mmCIF file of N, CA and C and ligand atoms in Angstrom:
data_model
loop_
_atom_site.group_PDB
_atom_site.id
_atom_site.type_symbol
_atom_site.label_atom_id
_atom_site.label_comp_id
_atom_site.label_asym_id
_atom_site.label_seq_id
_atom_site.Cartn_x
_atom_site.Cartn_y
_atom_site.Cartn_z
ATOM 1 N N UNK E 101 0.851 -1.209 0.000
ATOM 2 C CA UNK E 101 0.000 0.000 0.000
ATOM 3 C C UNK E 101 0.880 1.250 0.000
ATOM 4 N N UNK E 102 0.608 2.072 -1.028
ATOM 5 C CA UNK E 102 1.411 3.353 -0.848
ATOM 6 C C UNK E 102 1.090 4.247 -0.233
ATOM 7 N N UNK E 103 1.762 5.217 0.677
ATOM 8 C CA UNK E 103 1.894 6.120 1.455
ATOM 9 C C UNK E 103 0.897 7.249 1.000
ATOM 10 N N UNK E 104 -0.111 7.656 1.742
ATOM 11 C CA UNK E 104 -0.604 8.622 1.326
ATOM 12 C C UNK E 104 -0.384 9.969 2.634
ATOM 13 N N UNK E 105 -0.678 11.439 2.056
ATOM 14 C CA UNK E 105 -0.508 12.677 3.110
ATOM 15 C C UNK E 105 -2.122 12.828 3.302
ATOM 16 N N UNK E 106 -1.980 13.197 4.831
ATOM 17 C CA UNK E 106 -3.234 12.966 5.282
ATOM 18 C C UNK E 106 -3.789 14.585 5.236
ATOM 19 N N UNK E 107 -5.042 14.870 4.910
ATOM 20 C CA UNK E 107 -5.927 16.020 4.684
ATOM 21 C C UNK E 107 -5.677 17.132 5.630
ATOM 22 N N UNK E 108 -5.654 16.495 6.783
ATOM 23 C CA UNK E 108 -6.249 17.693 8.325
ATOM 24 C C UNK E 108 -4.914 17.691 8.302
ATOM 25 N N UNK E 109 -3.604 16.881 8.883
ATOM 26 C CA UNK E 109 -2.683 17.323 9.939
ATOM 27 C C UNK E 109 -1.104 17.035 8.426
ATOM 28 N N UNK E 110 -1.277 16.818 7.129
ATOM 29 C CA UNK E 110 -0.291 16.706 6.489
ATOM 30 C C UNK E 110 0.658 15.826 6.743
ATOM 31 N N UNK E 111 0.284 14.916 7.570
ATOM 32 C CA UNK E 111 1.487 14.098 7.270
ATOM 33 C C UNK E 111 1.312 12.858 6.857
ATOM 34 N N UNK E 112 2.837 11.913 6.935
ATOM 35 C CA UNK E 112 2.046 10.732 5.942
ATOM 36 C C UNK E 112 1.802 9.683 6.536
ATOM 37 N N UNK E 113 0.963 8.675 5.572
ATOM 38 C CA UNK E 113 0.704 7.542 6.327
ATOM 39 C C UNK E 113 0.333 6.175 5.749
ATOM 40 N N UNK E 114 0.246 5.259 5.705
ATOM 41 C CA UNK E 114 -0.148 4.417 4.886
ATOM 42 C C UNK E 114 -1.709 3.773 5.115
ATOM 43 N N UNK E 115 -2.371 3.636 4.142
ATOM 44 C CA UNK E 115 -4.152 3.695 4.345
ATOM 45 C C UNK E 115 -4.265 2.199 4.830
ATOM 46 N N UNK E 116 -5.653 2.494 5.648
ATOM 47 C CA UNK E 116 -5.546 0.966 6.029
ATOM 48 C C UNK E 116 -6.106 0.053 4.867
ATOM 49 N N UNK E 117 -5.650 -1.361 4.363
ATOM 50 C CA UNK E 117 -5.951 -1.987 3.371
ATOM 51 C C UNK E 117 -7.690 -1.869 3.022
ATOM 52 N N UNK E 118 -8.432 -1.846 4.307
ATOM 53 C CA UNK E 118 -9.760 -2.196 4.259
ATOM 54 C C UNK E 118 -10.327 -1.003 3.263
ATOM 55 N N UNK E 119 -10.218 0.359 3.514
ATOM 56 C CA UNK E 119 -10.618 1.399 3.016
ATOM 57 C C UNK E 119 -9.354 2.199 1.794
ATOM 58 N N UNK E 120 -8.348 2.086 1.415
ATOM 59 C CA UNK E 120 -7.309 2.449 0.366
ATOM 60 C C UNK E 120 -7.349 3.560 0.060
ATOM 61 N N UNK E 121 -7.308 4.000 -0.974
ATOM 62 C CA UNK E 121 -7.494 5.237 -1.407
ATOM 63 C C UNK E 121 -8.194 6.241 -1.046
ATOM 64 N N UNK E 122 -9.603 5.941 -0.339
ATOM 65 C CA UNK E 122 -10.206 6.632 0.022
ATOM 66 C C UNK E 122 -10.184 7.024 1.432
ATOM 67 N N UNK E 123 -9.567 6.781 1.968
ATOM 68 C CA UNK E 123 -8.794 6.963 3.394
ATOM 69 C C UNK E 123 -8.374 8.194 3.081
ATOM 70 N N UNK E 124 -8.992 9.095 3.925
ATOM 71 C CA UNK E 124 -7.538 10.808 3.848
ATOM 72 C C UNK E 124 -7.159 11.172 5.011
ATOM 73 N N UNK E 125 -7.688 10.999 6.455
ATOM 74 C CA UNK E 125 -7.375 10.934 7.882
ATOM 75 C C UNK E 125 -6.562 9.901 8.249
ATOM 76 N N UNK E 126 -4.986 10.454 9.091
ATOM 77 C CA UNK E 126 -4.342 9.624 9.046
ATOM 78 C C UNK E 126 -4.226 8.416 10.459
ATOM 79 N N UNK E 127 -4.835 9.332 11.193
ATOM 80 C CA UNK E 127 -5.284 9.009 13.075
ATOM 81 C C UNK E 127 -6.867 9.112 13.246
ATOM 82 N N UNK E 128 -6.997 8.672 14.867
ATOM 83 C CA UNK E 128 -8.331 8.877 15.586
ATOM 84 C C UNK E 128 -8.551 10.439 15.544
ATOM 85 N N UNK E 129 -7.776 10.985 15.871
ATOM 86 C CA UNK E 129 -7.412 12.954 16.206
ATOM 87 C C UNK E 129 -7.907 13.231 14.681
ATOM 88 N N UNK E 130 -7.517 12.576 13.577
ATOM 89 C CA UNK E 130 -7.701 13.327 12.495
ATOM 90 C C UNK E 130 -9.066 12.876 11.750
ATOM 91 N N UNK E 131 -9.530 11.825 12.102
ATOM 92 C CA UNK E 131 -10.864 11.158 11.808
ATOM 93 C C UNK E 131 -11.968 12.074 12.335
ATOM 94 N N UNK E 132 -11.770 12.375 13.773
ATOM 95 C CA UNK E 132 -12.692 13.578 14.368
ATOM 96 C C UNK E 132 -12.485 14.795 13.480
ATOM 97 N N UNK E 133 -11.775 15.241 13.016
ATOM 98 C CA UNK E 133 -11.803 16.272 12.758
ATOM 99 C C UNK E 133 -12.444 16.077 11.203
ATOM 100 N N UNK E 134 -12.375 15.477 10.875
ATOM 101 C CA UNK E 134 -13.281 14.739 9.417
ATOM 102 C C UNK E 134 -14.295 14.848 9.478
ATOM 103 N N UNK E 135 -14.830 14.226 10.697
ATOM 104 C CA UNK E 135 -16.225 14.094 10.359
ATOM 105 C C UNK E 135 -17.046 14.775 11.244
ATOM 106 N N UNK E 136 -16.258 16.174 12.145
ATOM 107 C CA UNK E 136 -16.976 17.238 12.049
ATOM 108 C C UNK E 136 -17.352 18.012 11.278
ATOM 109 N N UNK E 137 -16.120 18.348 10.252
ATOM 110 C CA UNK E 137 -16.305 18.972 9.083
ATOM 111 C C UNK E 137 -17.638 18.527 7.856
ATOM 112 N N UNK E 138 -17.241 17.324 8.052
ATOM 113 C CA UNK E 138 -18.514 16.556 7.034
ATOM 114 C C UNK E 138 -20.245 17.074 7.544
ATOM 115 N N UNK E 139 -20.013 16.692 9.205
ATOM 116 C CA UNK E 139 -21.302 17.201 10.062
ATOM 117 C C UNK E 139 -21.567 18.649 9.909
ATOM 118 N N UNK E 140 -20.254 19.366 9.647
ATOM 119 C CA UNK E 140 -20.743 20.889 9.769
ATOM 120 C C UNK E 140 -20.932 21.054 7.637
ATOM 121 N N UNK E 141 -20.692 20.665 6.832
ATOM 122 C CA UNK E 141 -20.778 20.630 5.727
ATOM 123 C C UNK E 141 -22.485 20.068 5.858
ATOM 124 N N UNK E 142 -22.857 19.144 5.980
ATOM 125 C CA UNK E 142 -24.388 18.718 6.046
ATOM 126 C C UNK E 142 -24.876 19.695 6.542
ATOM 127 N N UNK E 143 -24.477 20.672 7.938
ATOM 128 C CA UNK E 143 -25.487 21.001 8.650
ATOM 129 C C UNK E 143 -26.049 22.427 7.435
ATOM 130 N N UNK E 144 -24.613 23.069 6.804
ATOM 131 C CA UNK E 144 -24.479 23.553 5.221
ATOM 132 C C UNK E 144 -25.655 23.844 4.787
ATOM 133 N N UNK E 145 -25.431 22.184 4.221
ATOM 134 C CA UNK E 145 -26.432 21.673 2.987
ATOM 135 C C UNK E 145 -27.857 22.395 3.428
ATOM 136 N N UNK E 146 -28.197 21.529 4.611
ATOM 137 C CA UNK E 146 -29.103 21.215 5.063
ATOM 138 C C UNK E 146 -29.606 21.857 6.155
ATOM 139 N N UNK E 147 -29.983 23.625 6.214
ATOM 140 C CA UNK E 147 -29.969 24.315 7.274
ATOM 141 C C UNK E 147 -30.764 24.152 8.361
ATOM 142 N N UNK E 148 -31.859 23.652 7.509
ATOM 143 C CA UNK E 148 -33.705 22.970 8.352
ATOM 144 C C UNK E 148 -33.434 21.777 9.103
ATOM 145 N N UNK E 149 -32.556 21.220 8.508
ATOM 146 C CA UNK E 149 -33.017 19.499 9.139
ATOM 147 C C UNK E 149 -32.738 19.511 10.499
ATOM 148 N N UNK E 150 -32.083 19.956 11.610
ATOM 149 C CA UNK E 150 -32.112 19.383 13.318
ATOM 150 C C UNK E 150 -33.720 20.384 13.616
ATOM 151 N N UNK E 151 -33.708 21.405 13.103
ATOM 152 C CA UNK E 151 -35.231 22.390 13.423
ATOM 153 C C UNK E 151 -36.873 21.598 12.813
ATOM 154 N N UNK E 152 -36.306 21.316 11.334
ATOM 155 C CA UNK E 152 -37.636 20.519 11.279
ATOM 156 C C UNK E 152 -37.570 19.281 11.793
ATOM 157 N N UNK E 153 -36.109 18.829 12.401
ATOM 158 C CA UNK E 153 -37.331 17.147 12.648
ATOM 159 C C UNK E 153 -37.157 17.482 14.341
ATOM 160 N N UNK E 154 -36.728 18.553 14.961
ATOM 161 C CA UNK E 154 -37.116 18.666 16.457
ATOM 162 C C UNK E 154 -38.148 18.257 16.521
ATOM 163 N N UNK E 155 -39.401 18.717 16.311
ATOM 164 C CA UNK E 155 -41.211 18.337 16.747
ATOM 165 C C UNK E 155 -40.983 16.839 16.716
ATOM 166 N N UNK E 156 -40.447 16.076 15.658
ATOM 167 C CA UNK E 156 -40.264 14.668 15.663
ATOM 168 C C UNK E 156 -39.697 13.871 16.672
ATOM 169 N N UNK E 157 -38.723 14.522 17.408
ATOM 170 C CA UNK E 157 -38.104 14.013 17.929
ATOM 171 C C UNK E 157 -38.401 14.174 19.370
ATOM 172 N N UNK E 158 -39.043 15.280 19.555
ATOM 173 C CA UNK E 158 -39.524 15.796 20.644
ATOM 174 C C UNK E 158 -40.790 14.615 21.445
ATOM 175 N N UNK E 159 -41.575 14.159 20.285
ATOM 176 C CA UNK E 159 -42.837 13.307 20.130
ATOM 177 C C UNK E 159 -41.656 12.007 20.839
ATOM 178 N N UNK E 160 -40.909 11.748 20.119
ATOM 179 C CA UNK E 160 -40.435 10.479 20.091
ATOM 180 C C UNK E 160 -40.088 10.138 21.310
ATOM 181 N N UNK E 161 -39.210 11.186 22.016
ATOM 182 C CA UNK E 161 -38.569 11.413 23.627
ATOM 183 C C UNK E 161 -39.453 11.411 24.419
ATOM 184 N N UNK E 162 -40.872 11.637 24.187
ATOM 185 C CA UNK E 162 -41.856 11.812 25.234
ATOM 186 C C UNK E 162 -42.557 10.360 25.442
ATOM 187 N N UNK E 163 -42.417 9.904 24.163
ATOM 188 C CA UNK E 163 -42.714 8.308 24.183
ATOM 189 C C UNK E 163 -41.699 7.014 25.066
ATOM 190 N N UNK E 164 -40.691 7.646 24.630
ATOM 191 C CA UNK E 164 -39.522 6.944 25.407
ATOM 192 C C UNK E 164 -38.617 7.533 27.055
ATOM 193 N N UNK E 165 -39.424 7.874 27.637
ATOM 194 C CA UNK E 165 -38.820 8.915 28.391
ATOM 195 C C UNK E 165 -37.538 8.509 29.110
ATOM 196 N N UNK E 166 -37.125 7.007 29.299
ATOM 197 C CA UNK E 166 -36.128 6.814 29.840
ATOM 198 C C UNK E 166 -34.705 6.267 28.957
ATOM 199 N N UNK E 167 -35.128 6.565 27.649
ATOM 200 C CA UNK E 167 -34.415 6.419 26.641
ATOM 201 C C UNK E 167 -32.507 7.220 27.153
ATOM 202 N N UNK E 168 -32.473 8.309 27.056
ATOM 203 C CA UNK E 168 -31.307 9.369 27.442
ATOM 204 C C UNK E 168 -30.545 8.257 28.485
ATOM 205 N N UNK E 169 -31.057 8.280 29.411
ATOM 206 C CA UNK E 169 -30.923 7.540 30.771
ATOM 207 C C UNK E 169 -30.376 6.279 30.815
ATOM 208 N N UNK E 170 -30.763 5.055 30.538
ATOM 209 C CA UNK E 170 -30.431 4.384 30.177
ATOM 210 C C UNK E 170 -29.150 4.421 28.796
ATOM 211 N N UNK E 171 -29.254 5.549 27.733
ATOM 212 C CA UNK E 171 -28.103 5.370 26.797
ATOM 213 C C UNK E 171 -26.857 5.732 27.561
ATOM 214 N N UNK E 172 -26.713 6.838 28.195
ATOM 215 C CA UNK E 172 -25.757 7.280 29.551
ATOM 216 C C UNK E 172 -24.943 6.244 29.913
ATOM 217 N N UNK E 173 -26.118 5.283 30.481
ATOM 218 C CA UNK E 173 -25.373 4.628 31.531
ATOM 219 C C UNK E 173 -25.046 2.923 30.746
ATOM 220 N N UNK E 174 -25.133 3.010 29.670
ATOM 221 C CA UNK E 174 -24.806 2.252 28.639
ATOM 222 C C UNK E 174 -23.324 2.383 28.219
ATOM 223 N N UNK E 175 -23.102 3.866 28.017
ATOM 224 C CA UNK E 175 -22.286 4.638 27.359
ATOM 225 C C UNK E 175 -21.043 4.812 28.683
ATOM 226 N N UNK E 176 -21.303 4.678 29.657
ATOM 227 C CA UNK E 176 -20.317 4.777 31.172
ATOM 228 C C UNK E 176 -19.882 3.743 31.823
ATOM 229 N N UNK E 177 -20.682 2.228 31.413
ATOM 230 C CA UNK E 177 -20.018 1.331 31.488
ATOM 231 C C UNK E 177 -18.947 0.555 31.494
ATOM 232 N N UNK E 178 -18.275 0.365 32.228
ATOM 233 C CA UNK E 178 -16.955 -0.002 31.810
ATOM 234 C C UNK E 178 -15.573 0.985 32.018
ATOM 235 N N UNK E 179 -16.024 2.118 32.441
ATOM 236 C CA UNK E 179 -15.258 3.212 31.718
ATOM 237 C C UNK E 179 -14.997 3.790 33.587
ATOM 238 N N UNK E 180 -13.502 4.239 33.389
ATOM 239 C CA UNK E 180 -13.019 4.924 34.967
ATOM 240 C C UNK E 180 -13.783 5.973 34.931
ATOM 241 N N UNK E 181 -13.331 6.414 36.342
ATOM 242 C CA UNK E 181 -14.000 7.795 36.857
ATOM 243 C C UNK E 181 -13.375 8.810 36.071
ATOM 244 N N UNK E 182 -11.478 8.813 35.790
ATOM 245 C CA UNK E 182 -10.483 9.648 34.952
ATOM 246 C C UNK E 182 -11.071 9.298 33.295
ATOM 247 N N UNK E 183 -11.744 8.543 33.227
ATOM 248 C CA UNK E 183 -11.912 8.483 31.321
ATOM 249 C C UNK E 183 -13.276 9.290 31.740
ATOM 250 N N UNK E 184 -14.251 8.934 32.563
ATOM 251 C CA UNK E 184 -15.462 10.170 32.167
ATOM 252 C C UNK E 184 -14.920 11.494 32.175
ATOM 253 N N UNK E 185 -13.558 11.648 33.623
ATOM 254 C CA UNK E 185 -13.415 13.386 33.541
ATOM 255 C C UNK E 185 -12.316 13.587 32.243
ATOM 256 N N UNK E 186 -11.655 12.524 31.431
ATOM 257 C CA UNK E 186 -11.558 13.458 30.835
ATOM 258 C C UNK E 186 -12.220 13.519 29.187
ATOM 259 N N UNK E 187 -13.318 12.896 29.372
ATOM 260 C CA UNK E 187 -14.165 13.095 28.220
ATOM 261 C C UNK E 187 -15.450 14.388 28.344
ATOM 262 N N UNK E 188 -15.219 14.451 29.675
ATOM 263 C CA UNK E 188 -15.983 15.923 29.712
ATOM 264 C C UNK E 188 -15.531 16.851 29.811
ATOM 265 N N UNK E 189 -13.812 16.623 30.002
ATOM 266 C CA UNK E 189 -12.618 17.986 29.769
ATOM 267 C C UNK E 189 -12.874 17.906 27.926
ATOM 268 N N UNK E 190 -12.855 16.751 26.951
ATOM 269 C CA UNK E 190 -12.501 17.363 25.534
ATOM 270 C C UNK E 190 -13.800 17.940 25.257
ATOM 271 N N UNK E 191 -15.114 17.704 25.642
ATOM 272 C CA UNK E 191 -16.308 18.025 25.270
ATOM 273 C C UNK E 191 -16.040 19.314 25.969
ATOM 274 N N UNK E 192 -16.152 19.747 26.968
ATOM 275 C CA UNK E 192 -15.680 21.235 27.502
ATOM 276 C C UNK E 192 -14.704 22.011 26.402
ATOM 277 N N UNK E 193 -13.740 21.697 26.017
ATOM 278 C CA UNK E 193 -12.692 22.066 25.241
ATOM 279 C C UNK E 193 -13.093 22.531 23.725
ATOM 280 N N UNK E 194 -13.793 21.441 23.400
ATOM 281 C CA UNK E 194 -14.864 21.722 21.887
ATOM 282 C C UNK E 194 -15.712 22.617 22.202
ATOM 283 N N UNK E 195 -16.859 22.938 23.445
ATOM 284 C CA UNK E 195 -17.653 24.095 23.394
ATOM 285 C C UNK E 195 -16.747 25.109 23.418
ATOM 286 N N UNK E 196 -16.054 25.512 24.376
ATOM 287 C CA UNK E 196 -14.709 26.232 24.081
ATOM 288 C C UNK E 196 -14.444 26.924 22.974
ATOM 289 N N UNK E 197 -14.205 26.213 21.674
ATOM 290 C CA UNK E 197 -13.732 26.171 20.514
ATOM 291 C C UNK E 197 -14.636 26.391 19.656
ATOM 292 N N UNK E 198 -15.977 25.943 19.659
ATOM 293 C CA UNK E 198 -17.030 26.734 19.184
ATOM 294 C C UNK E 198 -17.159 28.329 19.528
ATOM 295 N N UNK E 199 -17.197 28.427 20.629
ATOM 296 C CA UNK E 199 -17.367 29.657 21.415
ATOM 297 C C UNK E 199 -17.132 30.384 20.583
ATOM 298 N N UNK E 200 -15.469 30.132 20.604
ATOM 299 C CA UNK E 200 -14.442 31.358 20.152
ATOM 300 C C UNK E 200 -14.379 31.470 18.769
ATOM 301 N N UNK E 201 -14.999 30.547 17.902
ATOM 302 C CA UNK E 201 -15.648 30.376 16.716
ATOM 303 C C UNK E 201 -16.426 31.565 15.880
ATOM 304 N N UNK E 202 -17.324 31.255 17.283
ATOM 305 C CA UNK E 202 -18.316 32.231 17.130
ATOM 306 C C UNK E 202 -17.874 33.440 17.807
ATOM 307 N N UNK E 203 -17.073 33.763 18.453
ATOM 308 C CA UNK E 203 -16.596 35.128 18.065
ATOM 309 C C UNK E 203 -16.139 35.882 17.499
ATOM 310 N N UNK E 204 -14.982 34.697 16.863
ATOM 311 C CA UNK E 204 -14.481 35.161 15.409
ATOM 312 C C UNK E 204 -14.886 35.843 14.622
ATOM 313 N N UNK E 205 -16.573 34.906 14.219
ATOM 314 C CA UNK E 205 -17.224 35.131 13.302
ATOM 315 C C UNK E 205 -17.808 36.753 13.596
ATOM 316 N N UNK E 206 -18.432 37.462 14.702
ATOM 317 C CA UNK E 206 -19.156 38.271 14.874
ATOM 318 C C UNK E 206 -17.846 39.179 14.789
ATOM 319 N N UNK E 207 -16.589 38.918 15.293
ATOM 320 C CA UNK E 207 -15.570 40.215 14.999
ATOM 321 C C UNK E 207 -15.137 40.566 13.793
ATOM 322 N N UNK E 208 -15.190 39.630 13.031
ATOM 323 C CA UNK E 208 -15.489 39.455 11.369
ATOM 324 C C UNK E 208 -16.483 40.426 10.895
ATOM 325 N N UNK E 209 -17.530 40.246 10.926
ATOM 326 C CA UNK E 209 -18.818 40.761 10.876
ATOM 327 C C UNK E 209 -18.639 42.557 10.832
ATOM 328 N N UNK E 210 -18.005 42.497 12.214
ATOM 329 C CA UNK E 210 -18.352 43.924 13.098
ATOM 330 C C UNK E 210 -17.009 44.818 11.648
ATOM 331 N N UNK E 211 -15.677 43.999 11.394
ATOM 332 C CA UNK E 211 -14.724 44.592 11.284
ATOM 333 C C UNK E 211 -14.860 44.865 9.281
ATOM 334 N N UNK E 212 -15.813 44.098 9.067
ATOM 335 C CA UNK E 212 -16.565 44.186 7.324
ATOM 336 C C UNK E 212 -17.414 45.644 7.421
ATOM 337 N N UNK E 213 -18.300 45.735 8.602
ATOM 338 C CA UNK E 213 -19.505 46.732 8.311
ATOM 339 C C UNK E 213 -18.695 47.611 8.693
ATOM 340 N N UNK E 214 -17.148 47.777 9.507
ATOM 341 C CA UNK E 214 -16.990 49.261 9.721
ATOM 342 C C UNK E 214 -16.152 49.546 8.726
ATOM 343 N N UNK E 215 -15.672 48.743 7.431
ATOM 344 C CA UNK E 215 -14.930 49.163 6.299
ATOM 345 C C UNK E 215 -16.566 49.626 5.803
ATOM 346 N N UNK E 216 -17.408 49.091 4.820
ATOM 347 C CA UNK E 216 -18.370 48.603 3.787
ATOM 348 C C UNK E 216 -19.293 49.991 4.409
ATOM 349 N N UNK E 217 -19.514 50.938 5.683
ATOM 350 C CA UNK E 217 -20.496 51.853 5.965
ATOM 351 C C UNK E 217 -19.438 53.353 5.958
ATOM 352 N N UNK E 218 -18.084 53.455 5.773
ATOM 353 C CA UNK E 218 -17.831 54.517 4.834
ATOM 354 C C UNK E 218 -17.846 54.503 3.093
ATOM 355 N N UNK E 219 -17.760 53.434 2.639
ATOM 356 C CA UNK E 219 -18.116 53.283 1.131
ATOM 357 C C UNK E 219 -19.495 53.032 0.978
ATOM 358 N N UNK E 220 -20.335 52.991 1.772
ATOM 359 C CA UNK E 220 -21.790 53.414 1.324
ATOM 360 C C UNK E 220 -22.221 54.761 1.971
ATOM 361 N N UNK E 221 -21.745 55.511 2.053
ATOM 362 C CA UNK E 221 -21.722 56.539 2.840
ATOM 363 C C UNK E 221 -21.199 57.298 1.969
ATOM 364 N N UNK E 222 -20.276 57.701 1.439
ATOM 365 C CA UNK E 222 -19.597 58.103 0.317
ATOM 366 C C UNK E 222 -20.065 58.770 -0.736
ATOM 367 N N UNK E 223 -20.849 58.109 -1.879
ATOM 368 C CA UNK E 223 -21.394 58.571 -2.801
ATOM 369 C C UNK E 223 -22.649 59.109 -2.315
ATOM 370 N N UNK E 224 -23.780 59.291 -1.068
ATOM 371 C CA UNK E 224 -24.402 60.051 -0.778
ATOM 372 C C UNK E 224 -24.120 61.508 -0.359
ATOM 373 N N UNK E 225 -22.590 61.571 -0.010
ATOM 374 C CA UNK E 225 -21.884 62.924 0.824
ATOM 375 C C UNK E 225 -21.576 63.578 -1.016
ATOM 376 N N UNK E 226 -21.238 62.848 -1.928
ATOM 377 C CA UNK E 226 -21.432 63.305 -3.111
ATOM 378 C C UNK E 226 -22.506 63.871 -3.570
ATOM 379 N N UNK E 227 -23.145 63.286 -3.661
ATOM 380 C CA UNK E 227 -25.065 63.479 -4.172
ATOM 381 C C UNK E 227 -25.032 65.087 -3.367
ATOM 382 N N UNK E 228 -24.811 65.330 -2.276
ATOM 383 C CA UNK E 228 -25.374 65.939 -1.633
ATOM 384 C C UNK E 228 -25.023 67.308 -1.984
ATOM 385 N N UNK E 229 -23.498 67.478 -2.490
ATOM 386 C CA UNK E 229 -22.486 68.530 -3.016
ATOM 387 C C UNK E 229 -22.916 68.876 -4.247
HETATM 388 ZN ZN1 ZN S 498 -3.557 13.455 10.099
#
């Protein structure tokens, strides 16, 4: 199998036989980061879909009410007290990282409209002369 460079982190690696070529993540670290991107690419596509099928799902949870509860403690099985804390340190770490995401984005925002509102501003101070 030949060496391929992996998408997210550039370096190289050799694909696992099962998947070949189409392998572009070269780790677990870089697989996550794949298929957030993919999740945030759908969410893209698809701006409606977690809003329209809420009511659906909402119905569904009320039917199952101990559904959550039981997946939890499905999901904690097995697992130390140090692997839950530190799976709620990387989940902490990702809201984190959203956060600051989203601040980015709004300082972005703020730092476009204070170029883009003297050039619309402009040719009215003309008009006016
Ligand atoms: Zn990688």
């Amino acid at each position: 199998m030949e060496e391929k460079r992996c998408h997210y982190c550039g370096g190289l690696f050799i694909p696992d036989p099962r998947v070949g070529h189409r392998q572009k993540a070269c780790s677990i670290a870089c697989q996550r980061l794949r298929k957030k991107e993919n999740n945030r690419a759908f969410t893209e596509k698809n701006p409606a879909y977690w809003s329209e099928r809420y009511e659906e799902v909402k119905q569904w949870r009320q039917r199952h009410p101990d559904y959550q509860r039981r997946w939890r403690q499905t999901k904690r099985r097995g697992r130390s007290p140090s692997e839950i804390q530190a799976e709620r340190l990387r989940k902490t770490i990702e809201f984190a990282e959203r956060v600051h995401l989203f601040l980015r984005e709004i300082q972005a925002e703020i730092l476009l409209k204070s170029i883009t509102i003297p050039m619309k501003k402009a040719p009215l101070i003309l008009k006016v002369h």
